[in-house]
Tab-separated table of C-alpha atoms in Angstrom:
chain	number	residue	atom	x	y	z
I	2	MET	CA	20.538	-14.316	5.018
I	3	ASN	CA	22.583	-12.510	2.345
I	4	LYS	CA	26.063	-13.830	1.599
I	5	ASN	CA	28.653	-12.111	-0.575
I	6	PHE	CA	30.856	-14.372	-2.668
I	7	ASN	CA	33.863	-12.523	-4.065
I	8	ASP	CA	35.832	-15.567	-5.124
I	9	VAL	CA	33.391	-17.060	-7.616
I	10	GLY	CA	35.475	-15.802	-10.509
I	11	ASN	CA	34.280	-14.284	-13.749
I	12	ASP	CA	31.919	-17.106	-14.716
I	13	ASN	CA	28.508	-15.479	-15.304
I	14	SER	CA	26.816	-18.752	-16.241
I	15	LEU	CA	25.317	-19.109	-12.749
I	16	ALA	CA	24.075	-15.533	-12.421
I	17	ASP	CA	20.319	-14.997	-12.128
I	18	ARG	CA	19.736	-18.744	-11.773
I	19	LYS	CA	18.029	-20.790	-9.096
I	20	LEU	CA	20.477	-22.925	-7.124
I	21	ARG	CA	20.262	-24.989	-3.960
I	22	ILE	CA	22.434	-24.582	-0.907
I	23	THR	CA	22.949	-27.534	1.400
I	24	GLN	CA	23.038	-27.367	5.189
I	25	ASP	CA	26.831	-27.314	5.139
I	26	GLY	CA	26.805	-24.220	2.945
I	27	CYS	CA	27.790	-25.883	-0.338
I	28	LEU	CA	26.114	-25.121	-3.647
I	29	LYS	CA	24.727	-28.095	-5.537
I	30	LEU	CA	23.792	-28.567	-9.168
I	31	PRO	CA	21.516	-29.931	-10.449
I	32	LEU	CA	18.549	-29.138	-8.198
I	33	SER	CA	18.189	-32.589	-6.759
I	34	LEU	CA	17.705	-32.573	-2.979
I	35	ALA	CA	14.234	-31.589	-1.770
I	36	GLU	CA	15.501	-30.777	1.731
I	37	ASP	CA	17.995	-28.179	0.457
I	38	GLN	CA	17.299	-24.448	0.519
I	39	GLU	CA	16.558	-22.862	-2.858
I	40	VAL	CA	18.417	-19.587	-3.434
I	41	LEU	CA	18.888	-16.946	-6.094
I	42	PHE	CA	22.478	-16.401	-7.233
I	43	ILE	CA	22.930	-12.829	-8.537
I	44	ARG	CA	25.703	-10.473	-9.546
I	45	ALA	CA	26.505	-7.701	-7.058
I	46	GLU	CA	28.941	-4.786	-7.055
I	47	GLU	CA	31.420	-6.710	-4.916
I	48	GLY	CA	31.002	-9.993	-6.749
I	49	TYR	CA	28.017	-12.288	-6.276
I	50	ARG	CA	25.257	-12.721	-3.732
I	51	LEU	CA	22.966	-15.512	-2.599
I	52	ILE	CA	19.384	-14.598	-1.732
I	53	PRO	CA	17.296	-17.356	-0.121
I	54	LEU	CA	13.979	-17.917	-1.873
I	55	LEU	CA	11.509	-18.045	0.998
I	56	PRO	CA	7.714	-17.589	1.155
I	57	ASP	CA	8.273	-14.922	3.822
I	58	VAL	CA	5.390	-12.590	2.990
I	59	LYS	CA	4.256	-10.793	6.152
I	60	ARG	CA	1.466	-8.538	4.901
I	61	VAL	CA	-1.083	-8.796	2.085
I	62	TYR	CA	-3.289	-6.011	0.716
I	63	ILE	CA	-6.488	-7.228	-0.942
I	64	GLU	CA	-8.593	-5.006	-3.173
I	65	VAL	CA	-12.022	-6.670	-3.193
I	66	THR	CA	-13.658	-4.014	-5.387
I	67	THR	CA	-12.922	-0.950	-7.480
I	68	LYS	CA	-16.446	0.413	-7.062
I	69	CYS	CA	-17.229	3.318	-4.746
I	70	ASN	CA	-20.274	5.428	-3.899
I	71	PHE	CA	-18.179	8.606	-3.471
I	72	SER	CA	-16.601	10.821	-6.165
I	73	CYS	CA	-13.734	12.343	-4.177
I	74	ILE	CA	-11.667	15.024	-5.880
I	75	THR	CA	-8.542	13.247	-4.611
I	76	CYS	CA	-9.466	9.882	-6.141
I	77	ILE	CA	-7.577	7.854	-8.723
I	78	ARG	CA	-10.838	7.609	-10.709
I	79	SER	CA	-10.081	11.107	-11.996
I	80	SER	CA	-7.761	9.386	-14.470
I	81	TRP	CA	-9.015	5.806	-14.186
I	82	GLN	CA	-8.504	3.451	-17.107
I	83	ASP	CA	-9.508	0.157	-15.442
I	84	GLU	CA	-12.991	-1.331	-15.129
I	85	LEU	CA	-15.096	-0.975	-12.014
I	86	SER	CA	-16.058	-4.379	-10.657
I	87	HIS	CA	-16.083	-6.657	-7.614
I	88	MET	CA	-13.616	-9.470	-7.028
I	89	GLU	CA	-15.082	-12.855	-7.965
I	90	TRP	CA	-15.726	-15.145	-5.005
I	91	GLU	CA	-13.739	-17.955	-6.637
I	92	THR	CA	-10.723	-15.657	-6.885
I	93	PHE	CA	-11.031	-14.739	-3.220
I	94	GLU	CA	-11.308	-18.393	-2.193
I	95	THR	CA	-8.116	-19.066	-4.127
I	96	ILE	CA	-6.422	-16.228	-2.259
I	97	VAL	CA	-7.480	-17.658	1.113
I	98	LYS	CA	-6.117	-21.045	0.113
I	99	ASN	CA	-2.823	-19.370	-0.799
I	100	LEU	CA	-2.671	-17.375	2.432
I	101	LYS	CA	-2.585	-20.636	4.339
I	102	GLU	CA	0.688	-21.491	2.567
I	103	LEU	CA	2.501	-18.368	3.832
I	104	PRO	CA	4.107	-19.330	7.174
I	105	ASN	CA	5.255	-15.800	8.086
I	106	LEU	CA	2.034	-13.990	7.206
I	107	GLU	CA	0.888	-11.653	9.989
I	108	SER	CA	-1.767	-9.305	8.622
I	109	VAL	CA	-4.221	-8.762	5.778
I	110	HIS	CA	-5.529	-5.328	4.825
I	111	PHE	CA	-8.772	-4.950	2.858
I	112	GLY	CA	-8.426	-1.760	0.849
I	113	GLY	CA	-7.037	-0.737	-2.519
I	114	PHE	CA	-8.965	1.725	-4.683
I	115	GLY	CA	-12.573	0.916	-3.881
I	116	GLU	CA	-15.052	0.815	-1.001
I	117	PRO	CA	-14.759	-2.691	0.515
I	118	LEU	CA	-18.185	-2.559	2.194
I	119	MET	CA	-19.822	-2.390	-1.240
I	120	HIS	CA	-18.784	-5.975	-1.962
I	121	PRO	CA	-21.833	-8.218	-1.377
I	122	LYS	CA	-19.729	-10.874	0.388
I	123	ILE	CA	-17.364	-8.640	2.340
I	124	PHE	CA	-18.382	-10.068	5.735
I	125	ASP	CA	-17.779	-13.624	4.530
I	126	MET	CA	-14.383	-12.488	3.269
I	127	LEU	CA	-13.438	-10.922	6.584
I	128	LYS	CA	-14.583	-14.026	8.481
I	129	GLU	CA	-12.535	-16.386	6.301
I	130	VAL	CA	-9.317	-14.424	6.727
I	131	LYS	CA	-9.915	-13.806	10.417
I	132	ALA	CA	-10.385	-17.568	10.880
I	133	LEU	CA	-6.767	-18.010	9.782
I	134	GLY	CA	-5.624	-16.313	12.988
I	135	LEU	CA	-4.335	-13.216	11.206
I	136	LYS	CA	-4.615	-9.543	12.036
I	137	VAL	CA	-7.306	-8.166	9.719
I	138	GLU	CA	-7.758	-4.501	8.786
I	139	MET	CA	-10.098	-2.588	6.494
I	140	ILE	CA	-10.396	0.970	5.211
I	141	THR	CA	-13.782	2.525	4.451
I	142	ASN	CA	-15.279	5.888	3.605
I	143	GLY	CA	-17.617	5.350	6.569
I	144	SER	CA	-20.909	5.748	4.730
I	145	TYR	CA	-21.947	2.089	5.108
I	146	LEU	CA	-21.284	1.860	8.847
I	147	SER	CA	-24.870	1.253	9.920
I	148	ASP	CA	-25.543	-0.223	13.355
I	149	GLU	CA	-26.070	-3.622	11.710
I	150	THR	CA	-22.755	-3.407	9.852
I	151	ILE	CA	-20.920	-2.255	12.974
I	152	GLN	CA	-22.300	-5.193	14.941
I	153	LYS	CA	-21.121	-7.633	12.265
I	154	LEU	CA	-17.623	-6.120	12.366
I	155	ILE	CA	-17.591	-6.388	16.160
I	156	ASP	CA	-18.734	-10.012	16.001
I	157	ILE	CA	-16.042	-10.816	13.407
I	158	GLU	CA	-13.491	-9.147	15.711
I	159	LEU	CA	-12.026	-7.056	12.923
I	160	ASP	CA	-8.798	-5.665	14.351
I	161	ILE	CA	-8.691	-2.169	12.839
I	162	ILE	CA	-11.048	-0.128	10.694
I	163	PHE	CA	-9.648	2.998	9.033
I	164	THR	CA	-12.044	5.764	8.030
I	165	SER	CA	-11.112	8.611	5.695
I	166	LEU	CA	-11.877	12.045	7.151
I	167	ASP	CA	-10.331	14.744	4.987
I	168	SER	CA	-11.756	17.616	7.005
I	169	PRO	CA	-13.313	18.177	10.433
I	170	GLU	CA	-15.688	20.725	8.893
I	171	GLU	CA	-18.897	19.718	7.137
I	172	GLU	CA	-18.849	22.060	4.148
I	173	GLU	CA	-15.205	21.418	3.340
I	174	TYR	CA	-15.550	17.643	3.774
I	175	ASN	CA	-18.536	17.544	1.416
I	176	GLN	CA	-16.598	19.556	-1.183
I	177	ILE	CA	-13.631	17.193	-1.047
I	178	ARG	CA	-15.729	14.019	-0.963
I	179	PRO	CA	-18.786	14.502	-3.241
I	180	GLY	CA	-21.338	11.773	-2.708
I	181	GLY	CA	-20.545	11.675	0.984
I	182	ASP	CA	-22.089	13.529	3.872
I	183	PHE	CA	-19.959	14.607	6.827
I	184	GLN	CA	-22.734	14.381	9.384
I	185	ASP	CA	-23.663	10.840	8.333
I	186	VAL	CA	-20.068	9.594	8.358
I	187	PHE	CA	-19.218	11.326	11.628
I	188	GLN	CA	-22.322	9.915	13.314
I	189	ASN	CA	-21.497	6.429	11.999
I	190	VAL	CA	-18.023	6.613	13.502
I	191	LYS	CA	-19.441	7.862	16.802
I	192	ASN	CA	-21.880	4.948	16.797
I	193	LEU	CA	-19.019	2.520	16.208
I	194	GLN	CA	-17.188	3.789	19.270
I	195	ALA	CA	-20.358	3.931	21.355
I	196	MET	CA	-21.362	0.342	20.520
I	197	LYS	CA	-17.871	-0.912	21.393
I	198	LEU	CA	-17.998	0.908	24.720
I	199	GLN	CA	-21.481	-0.430	25.481
I	200	GLN	CA	-20.413	-4.001	24.712
I	201	LYS	CA	-17.073	-3.564	26.514
I	202	VAL	CA	-14.994	-4.563	23.490
I	203	LYS	CA	-11.942	-2.874	21.986
I	204	LYS	CA	-12.169	-4.189	18.432
I	205	PRO	CA	-12.270	-2.954	15.808
I	206	GLU	CA	-9.890	-0.169	16.780
I	207	LEU	CA	-10.540	3.086	14.950
I	208	GLY	CA	-8.003	4.633	12.604
I	209	ILE	CA	-8.422	7.960	10.836
I	210	GLU	CA	-6.751	8.815	7.521
I	211	PHE	CA	-6.372	12.413	6.344
I	212	VAL	CA	-5.149	13.470	2.875
I	213	ALA	CA	-3.396	16.835	3.204
I	214	MET	CA	-3.748	19.535	0.553
I	215	LYS	CA	-3.882	23.318	0.466
I	216	LYS	CA	-7.643	23.205	0.761
I	217	ASN	CA	-7.687	21.475	4.162
I	218	TYR	CA	-4.186	21.533	5.661
I	219	ALA	CA	-4.893	24.380	8.088
I	220	ARG	CA	-7.641	22.257	9.663
I	221	LEU	CA	-5.313	19.325	10.460
I	222	PRO	CA	-4.919	20.195	14.199
I	223	LYS	CA	-8.708	20.388	14.541
I	224	LEU	CA	-9.042	17.034	12.754
I	225	ILE	CA	-6.555	15.437	15.140
I	226	GLN	CA	-8.447	16.837	18.143
I	227	LEU	CA	-11.639	15.401	16.683
I	228	ALA	CA	-9.972	12.022	16.183
I	229	TRP	CA	-8.833	11.929	19.794
I	230	LYS	CA	-12.303	12.845	21.036
I	231	LEU	CA	-13.459	9.812	19.070
I	232	ASN	CA	-10.784	7.774	20.872
I	233	ALA	CA	-9.076	6.876	17.608
I	234	ALA	CA	-6.124	4.530	18.023
I	235	LYS	CA	-4.233	5.948	15.062
I	236	VAL	CA	-4.228	8.981	12.761
I	237	ILE	CA	-2.392	8.733	9.429
I	238	VAL	CA	-1.653	11.957	7.572
I	239	SER	CA	-0.809	11.415	3.919
I	240	ASN	CA	-0.130	13.956	1.215
I	241	LEU	CA	-2.147	14.379	-1.924
I	242	LEU	CA	-1.110	12.582	-5.095
I	243	PRO	CA	-2.984	14.531	-7.797
I	244	TYR	CA	-4.673	12.341	-10.380
I	245	HIS	CA	-6.174	15.254	-12.299
I	246	GLU	CA	-4.670	18.497	-13.603
I	247	SER	CA	-7.147	20.541	-11.558
I	248	MET	CA	-5.522	19.185	-8.367
I	249	LYS	CA	-1.838	19.536	-9.210
I	250	ASP	CA	-1.508	22.936	-7.493
I	251	GLU	CA	-3.121	21.631	-4.278
I	252	ILE	CA	0.028	19.871	-3.037
I	253	VAL	CA	1.599	21.082	0.210
I	254	TYR	CA	4.757	18.932	0.228
I	255	ASP	CA	7.029	21.771	-0.805
I	256	ILE	CA	6.806	23.669	2.487
I	257	ASP	CA	9.455	24.083	5.165
I	258	ASP	CA	8.461	21.508	7.788
I	259	THR	CA	11.458	22.010	10.083
I	260	GLY	CA	9.730	24.613	12.227
I	261	CYS	CA	6.331	24.984	13.882
I	262	LEU	CA	3.684	24.523	11.216
I	263	PHE	CA	0.708	25.093	13.511
I	264	GLY	CA	2.067	27.277	16.296
I	265	MET	CA	1.035	26.062	19.751
I	266	GLU	CA	-0.740	23.076	18.181
I	267	SER	CA	2.367	21.715	16.452
I	268	LEU	CA	3.281	19.427	19.358
I	269	LEU	CA	-0.240	17.968	19.382
I	270	THR	CA	-0.008	17.332	15.645
I	271	SER	CA	3.379	15.636	15.738
I	272	VAL	CA	2.635	13.485	18.811
I	273	ARG	CA	-0.871	12.330	17.988
I	274	ALA	CA	-0.556	11.704	14.252
I	275	GLN	CA	1.611	9.594	11.979
I	276	MET	CA	2.830	12.423	9.765
I	277	SER	CA	4.149	12.079	6.242
I	278	ASN	CA	7.113	14.161	5.124
I	279	MET	CA	6.082	17.617	4.016
I	280	LYS	CA	9.288	18.198	2.089
I	281	LEU	CA	11.454	16.053	-0.181
I	282	ARG	CA	14.169	14.239	1.786
I	283	THR	CA	17.238	12.359	0.618
I	284	GLU	CA	16.330	9.089	2.324
I	285	ARG	CA	14.268	6.580	0.332
I	286	ASN	CA	12.533	3.599	1.913
I	287	CYS	CA	9.792	1.474	0.393
I	288	LYS	CA	7.242	0.512	3.044
I	289	PHE	CA	5.987	-2.360	0.910
I	290	ILE	CA	9.469	-3.868	0.555
I	291	GLN	CA	10.419	-3.298	4.194
I	292	ASP	CA	7.173	-4.806	5.464
I	293	LYS	CA	7.454	-7.754	3.035
I	294	SER	CA	4.082	-6.876	1.567
I	295	LEU	CA	2.305	-7.571	-1.678
I	296	CYS	CA	-0.931	-6.315	-3.217
I	297	ILE	CA	-3.694	-8.259	-4.964
I	298	ASN	CA	-6.143	-6.267	-7.087
I	299	HIS	CA	-9.796	-7.045	-7.764
I	300	LYS	CA	-8.860	-9.279	-10.716
I	301	GLY	CA	-6.403	-11.368	-8.706
I	302	ASN	CA	-3.321	-9.718	-10.203
I	303	VAL	CA	-0.348	-9.460	-7.838
I	304	SER	CA	1.627	-6.208	-7.677
I	305	PRO	CA	4.476	-5.166	-5.379
I	306	CYS	CA	2.670	-2.013	-4.191
I	307	TYR	CA	-0.370	0.244	-4.596
I	308	ALA	CA	1.322	2.371	-7.250
I	309	PHE	CA	1.571	-0.588	-9.655
I	310	MET	CA	-1.983	-1.937	-9.260
I	311	HIS	CA	-3.735	-0.043	-12.060
I	312	THR	CA	-3.480	2.132	-15.166
I	313	TYR	CA	-3.849	5.847	-14.458
I	314	GLN	CA	-2.276	9.281	-14.730
I	315	CYS	CA	-0.876	11.360	-11.900
I	316	TYR	CA	1.055	14.586	-11.375
I	317	THR	CA	4.411	14.510	-9.584
I	318	TYR	CA	5.385	18.046	-8.608
I	319	GLY	CA	3.203	19.269	-11.457
I	320	ARG	CA	4.651	16.875	-14.044
I	321	LYS	CA	2.105	14.659	-15.774
I	322	LYS	CA	3.006	10.986	-15.548
I	323	GLN	CA	1.406	7.946	-17.129
I	324	MET	CA	1.364	4.949	-14.802
I	325	TYR	CA	1.074	1.394	-16.026
I	326	PRO	CA	0.417	-1.658	-13.835
I	327	TYR	CA	3.149	-4.122	-12.971
I	328	TYR	CA	1.833	-7.628	-12.430
I	329	LEU	CA	4.028	-10.514	-11.293
I	330	GLY	CA	1.280	-13.096	-11.739
I	331	ASN	CA	-2.365	-13.881	-11.049
I	332	VAL	CA	-3.617	-16.005	-8.169
I	333	ASP	CA	-6.098	-17.786	-10.430
I	334	ASN	CA	-3.287	-19.541	-12.299
I	335	LYS	CA	-0.235	-19.377	-10.024
I	336	ARG	CA	0.338	-19.983	-6.316
I	337	LEU	CA	0.966	-16.845	-4.296
I	338	GLN	CA	4.185	-18.158	-2.775
I	339	ASP	CA	5.472	-19.082	-6.245
I	340	ILE	CA	4.765	-15.548	-7.452
I	341	TRP	CA	6.600	-14.161	-4.407
I	342	MET	CA	9.639	-16.374	-5.004
I	343	ASP	CA	9.719	-15.850	-8.785
I	344	LEU	CA	13.133	-14.610	-9.924
I	345	GLU	CA	11.723	-11.408	-11.406
I	346	TYR	CA	9.931	-10.501	-8.179
I	347	VAL	CA	12.950	-11.347	-5.998
I	348	ASN	CA	15.210	-9.219	-8.199
I	349	PHE	CA	12.717	-6.351	-8.081
I	350	ARG	CA	12.554	-6.411	-4.267
I	351	ASN	CA	16.326	-6.603	-4.051
I	352	THR	CA	16.775	-3.633	-6.396
I	353	VAL	CA	14.236	-1.452	-4.595
I	354	GLY	CA	15.354	-2.538	-1.138
I	355	GLU	CA	18.931	-1.546	-1.909
I	356	THR	CA	17.785	1.698	-3.611
I	357	ARG	CA	19.505	0.815	-6.869
I	358	PHE	CA	17.503	3.242	-8.976
I	359	PRO	CA	17.780	6.979	-9.763
I	360	SER	CA	15.900	9.820	-8.078
I	361	CYS	CA	13.886	11.682	-10.695
I	362	THR	CA	12.206	14.118	-8.316
I	363	ASP	CA	15.419	16.023	-7.532
I	364	CYS	CA	17.597	15.163	-10.548
I	365	LYS	CA	19.487	18.084	-12.104
I	366	LEU	CA	18.757	16.626	-15.546
I	367	LEU	CA	15.003	16.420	-14.955
I	368	ASP	CA	14.056	19.173	-17.410
I	369	GLY	CA	13.689	17.641	-20.842
I	370	CYS	CA	14.062	14.039	-19.637
I	371	ASN	CA	11.396	11.816	-21.182
I	372	TYR	CA	11.998	8.937	-18.735
I	373	THR	CA	9.659	10.724	-16.323
I	374	ASP	CA	6.745	10.639	-18.784
I	375	ASN	CA	5.759	7.187	-17.550
I	376	ASN	CA	6.886	4.404	-15.214
I	377	GLU	CA	8.008	1.934	-17.891
I	378	MET	CA	11.767	2.458	-17.488
I	379	ASP	CA	14.331	4.741	-15.860
I	380	CYS	CA	17.777	5.892	-16.993
I	381	TRP	CA	19.416	3.064	-15.038
I	382	ALA	CA	17.504	0.568	-17.195
I	383	ASN	CA	15.170	-0.538	-14.387
I	384	SER	CA	11.794	-1.657	-15.693
I	385	PRO	CA	9.389	-0.733	-14.265
I	386	SER	CA	10.728	2.420	-12.656
I	387	CYS	CA	10.343	3.474	-9.013
I	388	ALA	CA	12.493	6.573	-9.523
I	389	ASP	CA	9.627	9.055	-9.174
I	390	CYS	CA	7.855	7.325	-6.281
I	391	LEU	CA	6.592	9.590	-3.502
I	392	TRP	CA	5.617	6.623	-1.310
I	393	GLY	CA	9.322	5.819	-1.095
I	394	ARG	CA	9.960	9.385	0.106
I	395	GLN	CA	7.368	9.007	2.875
I	396	ILE	CA	5.361	11.836	1.292
I	397	ILE	CA	2.423	9.619	0.345
I	398	ALA	CA	1.288	7.101	2.963
I	399	CYS	CA	-1.293	4.361	3.403
I	400	PRO	CA	-2.227	2.086	6.320
């Protein structure tokens, strides 16, 4: 419910303030009637706009740990500046309590930048969220999927489990994901599917995630064939976001993707996989904003997306960029719905949703511009800046 008000006049005293709107559509000051709808009154190009302040979160990403037993060459730990630790149980319990207060919540994804199955209480966590009647997902590197673990996930009725498989070939997989073993992970995934079939259950559905780079891109059709032999419900193909200088030349999202990339296998690739863009496009859409999502890191800090969860460095089309976290609050000292409806967060979602920020990646003034050195601010005075975001270009993807 967005309403434009062009006849408010030039009085800016109400802008960026919380107001209440009554059922008959009138604004009331002061904030006195509990049954009235709280709204944000902001300036817009055409005049003013009212944005209802609603706890309408639909999806929550929870990072229960930043620890991992792999040392993947694609990993954010290549430039990590945050500590490696598990989420405290008290913090998680607070999150669950807050989830109950979100009437529109549909799904919770256990992921982030760690291996969820390393958390000593991960099964208790999954049970608690599943008991809320929500769709529950998890991503894993697959190494901890023992028969015992698989049975627990089946018993919990986890809805989807995503496993990262960055190559269908053993030697290449092991090079990309040091610390892992292709044969072990592949056998674990096969066991998952076999145990489901034996017990005549469909959950958890299997999802496969593939990070495309020069090193492995030619094997994508073979990976998709492998995924379908495993009866995977979904295959997500993301591009590489280099976190280390040694990986910056591995990107493949500067190729012409308008033709057949894999010859006779191109149709198979496009039909059976959720493909990211392989070339910069004009359109910008933030999945996190569109899906009404938020992210909670292992310390309970709330961010609008994955990109703002931690401190790290990355390379955008070869340009080094320092990324700083953007936290709207912490669940240990503020209710989740209050964080979501905070004026700063509402304004941020409105700005990103309406694409009111520049595009650094294809700007003619890019050379010599120091706004691209970090994400603190852009040339339109947005802080933090989303102007260099490759998630918004559908080049980088996540479940």
